[in-house]
Amino acid sequence: MNPPATRQRQHGAGLFALLLLGQLGIAAYLQTTHASRFSNARTTEADVHVTLSMARDILIARAANDDNRPGSLPCPDLLTDSPGLANIPGDGKADMLTRNQCPSPIGRLPWVTLDMPEPRDDGNNTLWYVIAPNLRDDNSAMPINSDTPTGLALDGNGEIAALLIAGRTPQAGQHRPSNNPSDYLEGELSGTSTFDYISPDKNGNDRMLAISREELMAAVEQRAVNSVRRCLSAHARQAGHYPWPAPFSAAARQGRAAARFGRLPLSQPGEGATRMLDIAASALATGQEALASAPDAATQLSALAQLAEASVQTANLLTSLAQVGEALKTLADDTKTPLTGLESIISSAAANDRIARSEGSSIRAGLAAAIIAVDHLDEALLHYGLDALSWQAATQGKPPPEETARAALRAATERLRQAGEYFTSLDTAEPRPLQQSLVGPAREISRWAQQAATLAGLISTHAEAVAGTAREQQDVATTSLLTISAKDGARDAINIWQDKPTTANHSKALAALAAAEQASVQLSAGLREQSSVTHGGEAAAWPMVWASIHCRFLHEEGSWWNTNQWADSIFYQTSSPAEPTQATLQAAGRKQLSLIVIAGGSRRDKQARPGASIQDYLEGRNADPSRNGDALNPVPWFDIPLSRAQGNDRIAF
């Protein structure tokens, strides 16, 4: 578990402390706050409660700040016995997974793994700990989010994330020291895949603190909304605008122009790839100019940060170009196949200047399949805006044609559809074994099918060129970013020189700066090459291009966001996506806010997930109906629930 290195604005003192605890490091936090209180065994009931409470805070902080599975917990320390791997029972280290499961759901609290002093009770015993099986830190486990069933109950009441138990002084029949939980605890854990911990009767002396799923996930949800807020803010700084949200009316999470509230979008409407390439080139040029004119190390570091963000934006744009090109080529090829197949059917059927009844049926079926394929390709051209005819004209040194490839394809498809309707009307009006009158209409179908197939082939060739060039330039973008941000990159070299201003370190810093500048220049050249093959206009739904490295978790395969399926329950609202400085929103008594991110906590009674309205996710005034549908004019205010009864929404602004 590697906690993120940066801090976000938090709201709610308890959640702030938990997330800060994970970000600063548990050991450092304890040294500055409560280290002395952990140093000795507890002597009073109140002290035992303090020990349990502090251990709870540390466990929640660890879960909330986990890089890969926020909300996951370490295995208890009980059974792993491997001196070779430096992990034995009672050493404070979490047991290692066995067949993707914790060897035991109950054991001692793994205080070494949690980077905390050993937590002892008033009997001088390490605290005991029960983990919910579905929250184990293993990728084979189910995704962890607000609605994940934990698999652990307490006296029949779920959803419990973990139990912390102080065994205290020995009771009759208990023998210590021991590695047997029953020698310390009077409670009993029953079940297999789903566990229920049965509390001891009043004669026992255990003291227990349960961590509910909602309590644990409150911190995880706060971490999630903080991460999204930081991403959106960084994107707006780099791109000059927030992305259009994906409102409830957008079934495929398309960003919709004019929407103000919704989920994080998977696509955006906009001016298209050609314009996006121009914007990326301009951002690179601005960063290059800033670096070239930087008079000192501090300014150079600032310019490098600017150039790094421009490189990230460019890399993400190139990735989207490659994905779009590959998807469009596949669709174009899948469209050309039934069109050429239809031509072949008609050519064979009309060879004898008459068409049999069975051949007429084959023509109608082939026509229907071809029309469906063309419609799919037409929709993709609408989404992506690429124009193969403009590209073809440029390669031939001709001016751009007045008609786009999509318009030409739509015209050919309409003529194909009309020819098909006429053929069908003749073929079905008076069916006969052989009909000479169908030959002409069939050949008219073939004519337009051939024209559509030719266009599909050109679209495929153009898409392949776009994707191939983008894949080549992705490597250049990666190199540019590495020369800035990687270990031994320009930023590291300058920082080392500042810490130790030797001649050798100065030379290394200058060399690293030169390498970063050169790589950036090569990336600019790569963008020009990409622009030469990428022709097109407005795009209705171009794949989302995030403009900041702080948004990496949204699009990286295997990231905590994607693996744990957070996209459904987190929303944001802006005063104006196109104007990030506009600030008309309100939350928690604060006014003049430009951005608010909100997470719906675990599903409550009468809520459905996935849901069709905001009432399925948020509560109270946050679930205002104006946030449903297209969300063109949602109310500007949000409330932070002050109690569980008021709701479990989490907010960042």
Tab-separated table of N, CA and C in Angstrom, residues 304-381:
chain	number	residue	atom	x	y	z
A	304	LEU	N	8.611	23.238	-16.401
A	304	LEU	CA	8.619	21.792	-16.634
A	304	LEU	C	7.283	21.169	-16.239
A	305	ALA	N	6.702	21.651	-15.134
A	305	ALA	CA	5.384	21.150	-14.735
A	305	ALA	C	4.349	21.470	-15.809
A	306	GLN	N	4.438	22.669	-16.373
A	306	GLN	CA	3.528	23.077	-17.441
A	306	GLN	C	3.731	22.210	-18.677
A	307	LEU	N	4.984	21.949	-19.003
A	307	LEU	CA	5.293	21.133	-20.174
A	307	LEU	C	4.876	19.680	-19.961
A	308	ALA	N	5.000	19.200	-18.727
A	308	ALA	CA	4.577	17.830	-18.422
A	308	ALA	C	3.075	17.670	-18.622
A	309	GLU	N	2.292	18.644	-18.149
A	309	GLU	CA	0.848	18.570	-18.340
A	309	GLU	C	0.491	18.605	-19.824
A	310	ALA	N	1.195	19.440	-20.600
A	310	ALA	CA	0.944	19.489	-22.043
A	310	ALA	C	1.286	18.153	-22.696
A	311	SER	N	2.344	17.503	-22.216
A	311	SER	CA	2.726	16.195	-22.752
A	311	SER	C	1.686	15.140	-22.412
A	312	VAL	N	1.135	15.209	-21.197
A	312	VAL	CA	0.082	14.273	-20.798
A	312	VAL	C	-1.157	14.477	-21.661
A	313	GLN	N	-1.545	15.726	-21.843
A	313	GLN	CA	-2.701	16.036	-22.680
A	313	GLN	C	-2.491	15.500	-24.098
A	314	THR	N	-1.287	15.695	-24.627
A	314	THR	CA	-0.979	15.216	-25.975
A	314	THR	C	-1.001	13.699	-26.036
A	315	ALA	N	-0.406	13.055	-25.035
A	315	ALA	CA	-0.379	11.589	-25.007
A	315	ALA	C	-1.794	11.021	-24.958
A	316	ASN	N	-2.657	11.617	-24.143
A	316	ASN	CA	-4.036	11.130	-24.046
A	316	ASN	C	-4.808	11.371	-25.341
A	317	LEU	N	-4.529	12.492	-26.007
A	317	LEU	CA	-5.169	12.748	-27.298
A	317	LEU	C	-4.719	11.717	-28.325
A	318	LEU	N	-3.429	11.415	-28.346
A	318	LEU	CA	-2.921	10.415	-29.289
A	318	LEU	C	-3.527	9.041	-29.011
A	319	THR	N	-3.692	8.715	-27.734
A	319	THR	CA	-4.335	7.447	-27.388
A	319	THR	C	-5.755	7.399	-27.936
A	320	SER	N	-6.486	8.498	-27.780
A	320	SER	CA	-7.860	8.530	-28.294
A	320	SER	C	-7.878	8.433	-29.819
A	321	LEU	N	-6.924	9.068	-30.486
A	321	LEU	CA	-6.850	8.979	-31.949
A	321	LEU	C	-6.592	7.548	-32.400
A	322	ALA	N	-5.705	6.867	-31.698
A	322	ALA	CA	-5.426	5.473	-32.040
A	322	ALA	C	-6.669	4.615	-31.828
A	323	GLN	N	-7.346	4.818	-30.718
A	323	GLN	CA	-8.546	4.031	-30.425
A	323	GLN	C	-9.657	4.315	-31.428
A	324	VAL	N	-9.850	5.582	-31.742
A	324	VAL	CA	-10.886	5.952	-32.708
A	324	VAL	C	-10.553	5.384	-34.083
A	325	GLY	N	-9.294	5.538	-34.504
A	325	GLY	CA	-8.902	5.026	-35.809
A	325	GLY	C	-9.116	3.531	-35.925
A	326	GLU	N	-8.735	2.807	-34.888
A	326	GLU	CA	-8.890	1.351	-34.918
A	326	GLU	C	-10.361	0.947	-34.913
A	327	ALA	N	-11.159	1.636	-34.087
A	327	ALA	CA	-12.592	1.317	-34.038
A	327	ALA	C	-13.272	1.643	-35.365
A	328	LEU	N	-12.903	2.778	-35.955
A	328	LEU	CA	-13.526	3.192	-37.211
A	328	LEU	C	-13.122	2.268	-38.353
A	329	LYS	N	-11.875	1.834	-38.361
A	329	LYS	CA	-11.439	0.887	-39.398
A	329	LYS	C	-12.231	-0.416	-39.307
A	330	THR	N	-12.399	-0.914	-38.086
A	330	THR	CA	-13.159	-2.152	-37.905
A	330	THR	C	-14.589	-1.989	-38.408
A	331	LEU	N	-15.223	-0.876	-38.060
A	331	LEU	CA	-16.596	-0.634	-38.511
A	331	LEU	C	-16.677	-0.493	-40.027
A	332	ALA	N	-15.706	0.223	-40.597
A	332	ALA	CA	-15.709	0.407	-42.056
A	332	ALA	C	-15.522	-0.927	-42.770
A	333	ASP	N	-14.614	-1.746	-42.262
A	333	ASP	CA	-14.412	-3.075	-42.861
A	333	ASP	C	-15.665	-3.934	-42.704
A	334	ASP	N	-16.288	-3.840	-41.520
A	334	ASP	CA	-17.511	-4.611	-41.280
A	334	ASP	C	-18.674	-4.109	-42.131
A	335	THR	N	-18.591	-2.884	-42.591
A	335	THR	CA	-19.618	-2.331	-43.477
A	335	THR	C	-19.356	-2.727	-44.925
A	336	LYS	N	-18.108	-2.688	-45.306
A	336	LYS	CA	-17.763	-3.025	-46.694
A	336	LYS	C	-18.094	-4.483	-47.005
A	337	THR	N	-17.922	-5.361	-46.029
A	337	THR	CA	-18.139	-6.791	-46.273
A	337	THR	C	-19.566	-7.102	-46.729
A	338	PRO	N	-20.622	-6.679	-46.021
A	338	PRO	CA	-21.968	-6.988	-46.523
A	338	PRO	C	-22.321	-6.238	-47.807
A	339	LEU	N	-21.731	-5.071	-48.027
A	339	LEU	CA	-22.000	-4.342	-49.269
A	339	LEU	C	-21.432	-5.082	-50.472
A	340	THR	N	-20.187	-5.524	-50.365
A	340	THR	CA	-19.597	-6.286	-51.474
A	340	THR	C	-20.272	-7.648	-51.608
A	341	GLY	N	-20.720	-8.201	-50.471
A	341	GLY	CA	-21.470	-9.459	-50.533
A	341	GLY	C	-22.780	-9.284	-51.274
A	342	LEU	N	-23.439	-8.145	-51.039
A	342	LEU	CA	-24.687	-7.845	-51.743
A	342	LEU	C	-24.436	-7.705	-53.239
A	343	GLU	N	-23.354	-7.040	-53.605
A	343	GLU	CA	-22.995	-6.933	-55.028
A	343	GLU	C	-22.823	-8.313	-55.643
A	344	SER	N	-22.149	-9.196	-54.919
A	344	SER	CA	-21.881	-10.543	-55.430
A	344	SER	C	-23.176	-11.328	-55.628
A	345	ILE	N	-24.097	-11.203	-54.664
A	345	ILE	CA	-25.384	-11.903	-54.780
A	345	ILE	C	-26.133	-11.430	-56.026
A	346	ILE	N	-26.159	-10.126	-56.223
A	346	ILE	CA	-26.899	-9.561	-57.364
A	346	ILE	C	-26.232	-9.933	-58.681
A	347	SER	N	-24.915	-9.880	-58.721
A	347	SER	CA	-24.194	-10.233	-59.951
A	347	SER	C	-24.496	-11.661	-60.366
A	348	SER	N	-24.498	-12.566	-59.389
A	348	SER	CA	-24.780	-13.971	-59.693
A	348	SER	C	-26.236	-14.166	-60.101
A	349	ALA	N	-27.147	-13.486	-59.391
A	349	ALA	CA	-28.576	-13.671	-59.665
A	349	ALA	C	-28.977	-13.104	-61.021
A	350	ALA	N	-28.369	-11.977	-61.401
A	350	ALA	CA	-28.774	-11.294	-62.637
A	350	ALA	C	-28.001	-11.776	-63.858
A	351	ALA	N	-27.147	-12.757	-63.682
A	351	ALA	CA	-26.289	-13.199	-64.791
A	351	ALA	C	-27.109	-13.727	-65.965
A	352	ASN	N	-28.261	-14.326	-65.663
A	352	ASN	CA	-29.102	-14.892	-66.727
A	352	ASN	C	-30.284	-13.985	-67.080
A	353	ASP	N	-30.159	-12.714	-66.699
A	353	ASP	CA	-31.196	-11.718	-66.986
A	353	ASP	C	-32.563	-12.084	-66.410
A	354	ARG	N	-32.545	-12.788	-65.299
A	354	ARG	CA	-33.788	-13.082	-64.583
A	354	ARG	C	-33.417	-13.473	-63.155
A	355	ILE	N	-34.333	-13.240	-62.273
A	355	ILE	CA	-34.038	-13.469	-60.858
A	355	ILE	C	-35.063	-14.430	-60.279
A	356	ALA	N	-34.554	-15.494	-59.672
A	356	ALA	CA	-35.427	-16.491	-59.060
A	356	ALA	C	-35.972	-15.969	-57.732
A	357	ARG	N	-37.077	-16.626	-57.282
A	357	ARG	CA	-37.697	-16.197	-56.030
A	357	ARG	C	-36.718	-16.294	-54.861
A	358	SER	N	-35.958	-17.390	-54.809
A	358	SER	CA	-34.998	-17.565	-53.702
A	358	SER	C	-33.896	-16.508	-53.767
A	359	GLU	N	-33.518	-16.132	-55.006
A	359	GLU	CA	-32.490	-15.101	-55.151
A	359	GLU	C	-33.021	-13.740	-54.701
A	360	GLY	N	-34.290	-13.477	-54.972
A	360	GLY	CA	-34.896	-12.238	-54.494
A	360	GLY	C	-34.873	-12.160	-52.975
A	361	SER	N	-35.155	-13.297	-52.329
A	361	SER	CA	-35.102	-13.329	-50.861
A	361	SER	C	-33.692	-13.064	-50.366
A	362	SER	N	-32.696	-13.639	-51.039
A	362	SER	CA	-31.297	-13.429	-50.643
A	362	SER	C	-30.890	-11.971	-50.814
A	363	ILE	N	-31.363	-11.355	-51.898
A	363	ILE	CA	-31.037	-9.936	-52.125
A	363	ILE	C	-31.644	-9.079	-51.019
A	364	ARG	N	-32.899	-9.357	-50.659
A	364	ARG	CA	-33.542	-8.554	-49.612
A	364	ARG	C	-32.828	-8.731	-48.270
A	365	ALA	N	-32.430	-9.952	-47.959
A	365	ALA	CA	-31.722	-10.199	-46.695
A	365	ALA	C	-30.356	-9.526	-46.697
A	366	GLY	N	-29.651	-9.632	-47.832
A	366	GLY	CA	-28.339	-8.988	-47.929
A	366	GLY	C	-28.437	-7.483	-47.837
A	367	LEU	N	-29.496	-6.931	-48.438
A	367	LEU	CA	-29.712	-5.487	-48.377
A	367	LEU	C	-29.958	-5.037	-46.932
A	368	ALA	N	-30.779	-5.781	-46.206
A	368	ALA	CA	-31.080	-5.417	-44.816
A	368	ALA	C	-29.813	-5.417	-43.969
A	369	ALA	N	-28.966	-6.437	-44.155
A	369	ALA	CA	-27.716	-6.512	-43.391
A	369	ALA	C	-26.791	-5.356	-43.745
A	370	ALA	N	-26.729	-5.017	-45.034
A	370	ALA	CA	-25.854	-3.924	-45.471
A	370	ALA	C	-26.321	-2.586	-44.901
A	371	ILE	N	-27.630	-2.355	-44.893
A	371	ILE	CA	-28.166	-1.090	-44.374
A	371	ILE	C	-27.852	-0.945	-42.886
A	372	ILE	N	-27.994	-2.017	-42.128
A	372	ILE	CA	-27.683	-1.972	-40.692
A	372	ILE	C	-26.218	-1.613	-40.478
A	373	ALA	N	-25.329	-2.248	-41.261
A	373	ALA	CA	-23.894	-1.979	-41.120
A	373	ALA	C	-23.565	-0.531	-41.473
A	374	VAL	N	-24.163	-0.024	-42.545
A	374	VAL	CA	-23.904	1.360	-42.953
A	374	VAL	C	-24.397	2.335	-41.886
A	375	ASP	N	-25.531	2.034	-41.287
A	375	ASP	CA	-26.056	2.912	-40.234
A	375	ASP	C	-25.101	2.975	-39.043
A	376	HIS	N	-24.493	1.853	-38.690
A	376	HIS	CA	-23.514	1.845	-37.596
A	376	HIS	C	-22.293	2.694	-37.950
A	377	LEU	N	-21.843	2.577	-39.187
A	377	LEU	CA	-20.695	3.373	-39.619
A	377	LEU	C	-21.052	4.857	-39.633
A	378	ASP	N	-22.251	5.173	-40.091
A	378	ASP	CA	-22.700	6.573	-40.106
A	378	ASP	C	-22.709	7.158	-38.691
A	379	GLU	N	-23.177	6.385	-37.720
A	379	GLU	CA	-23.204	6.864	-36.336
A	379	GLU	C	-21.788	7.114	-35.827
A	380	ALA	N	-20.850	6.233	-36.180
A	380	ALA	CA	-19.460	6.420	-35.755
A	380	ALA	C	-18.858	7.676	-36.376
A	381	LEU	N	-19.154	7.928	-37.640
A	381	LEU	CA	-18.652	9.145	-38.287
A	381	LEU	C	-19.231	10.395	-37.629
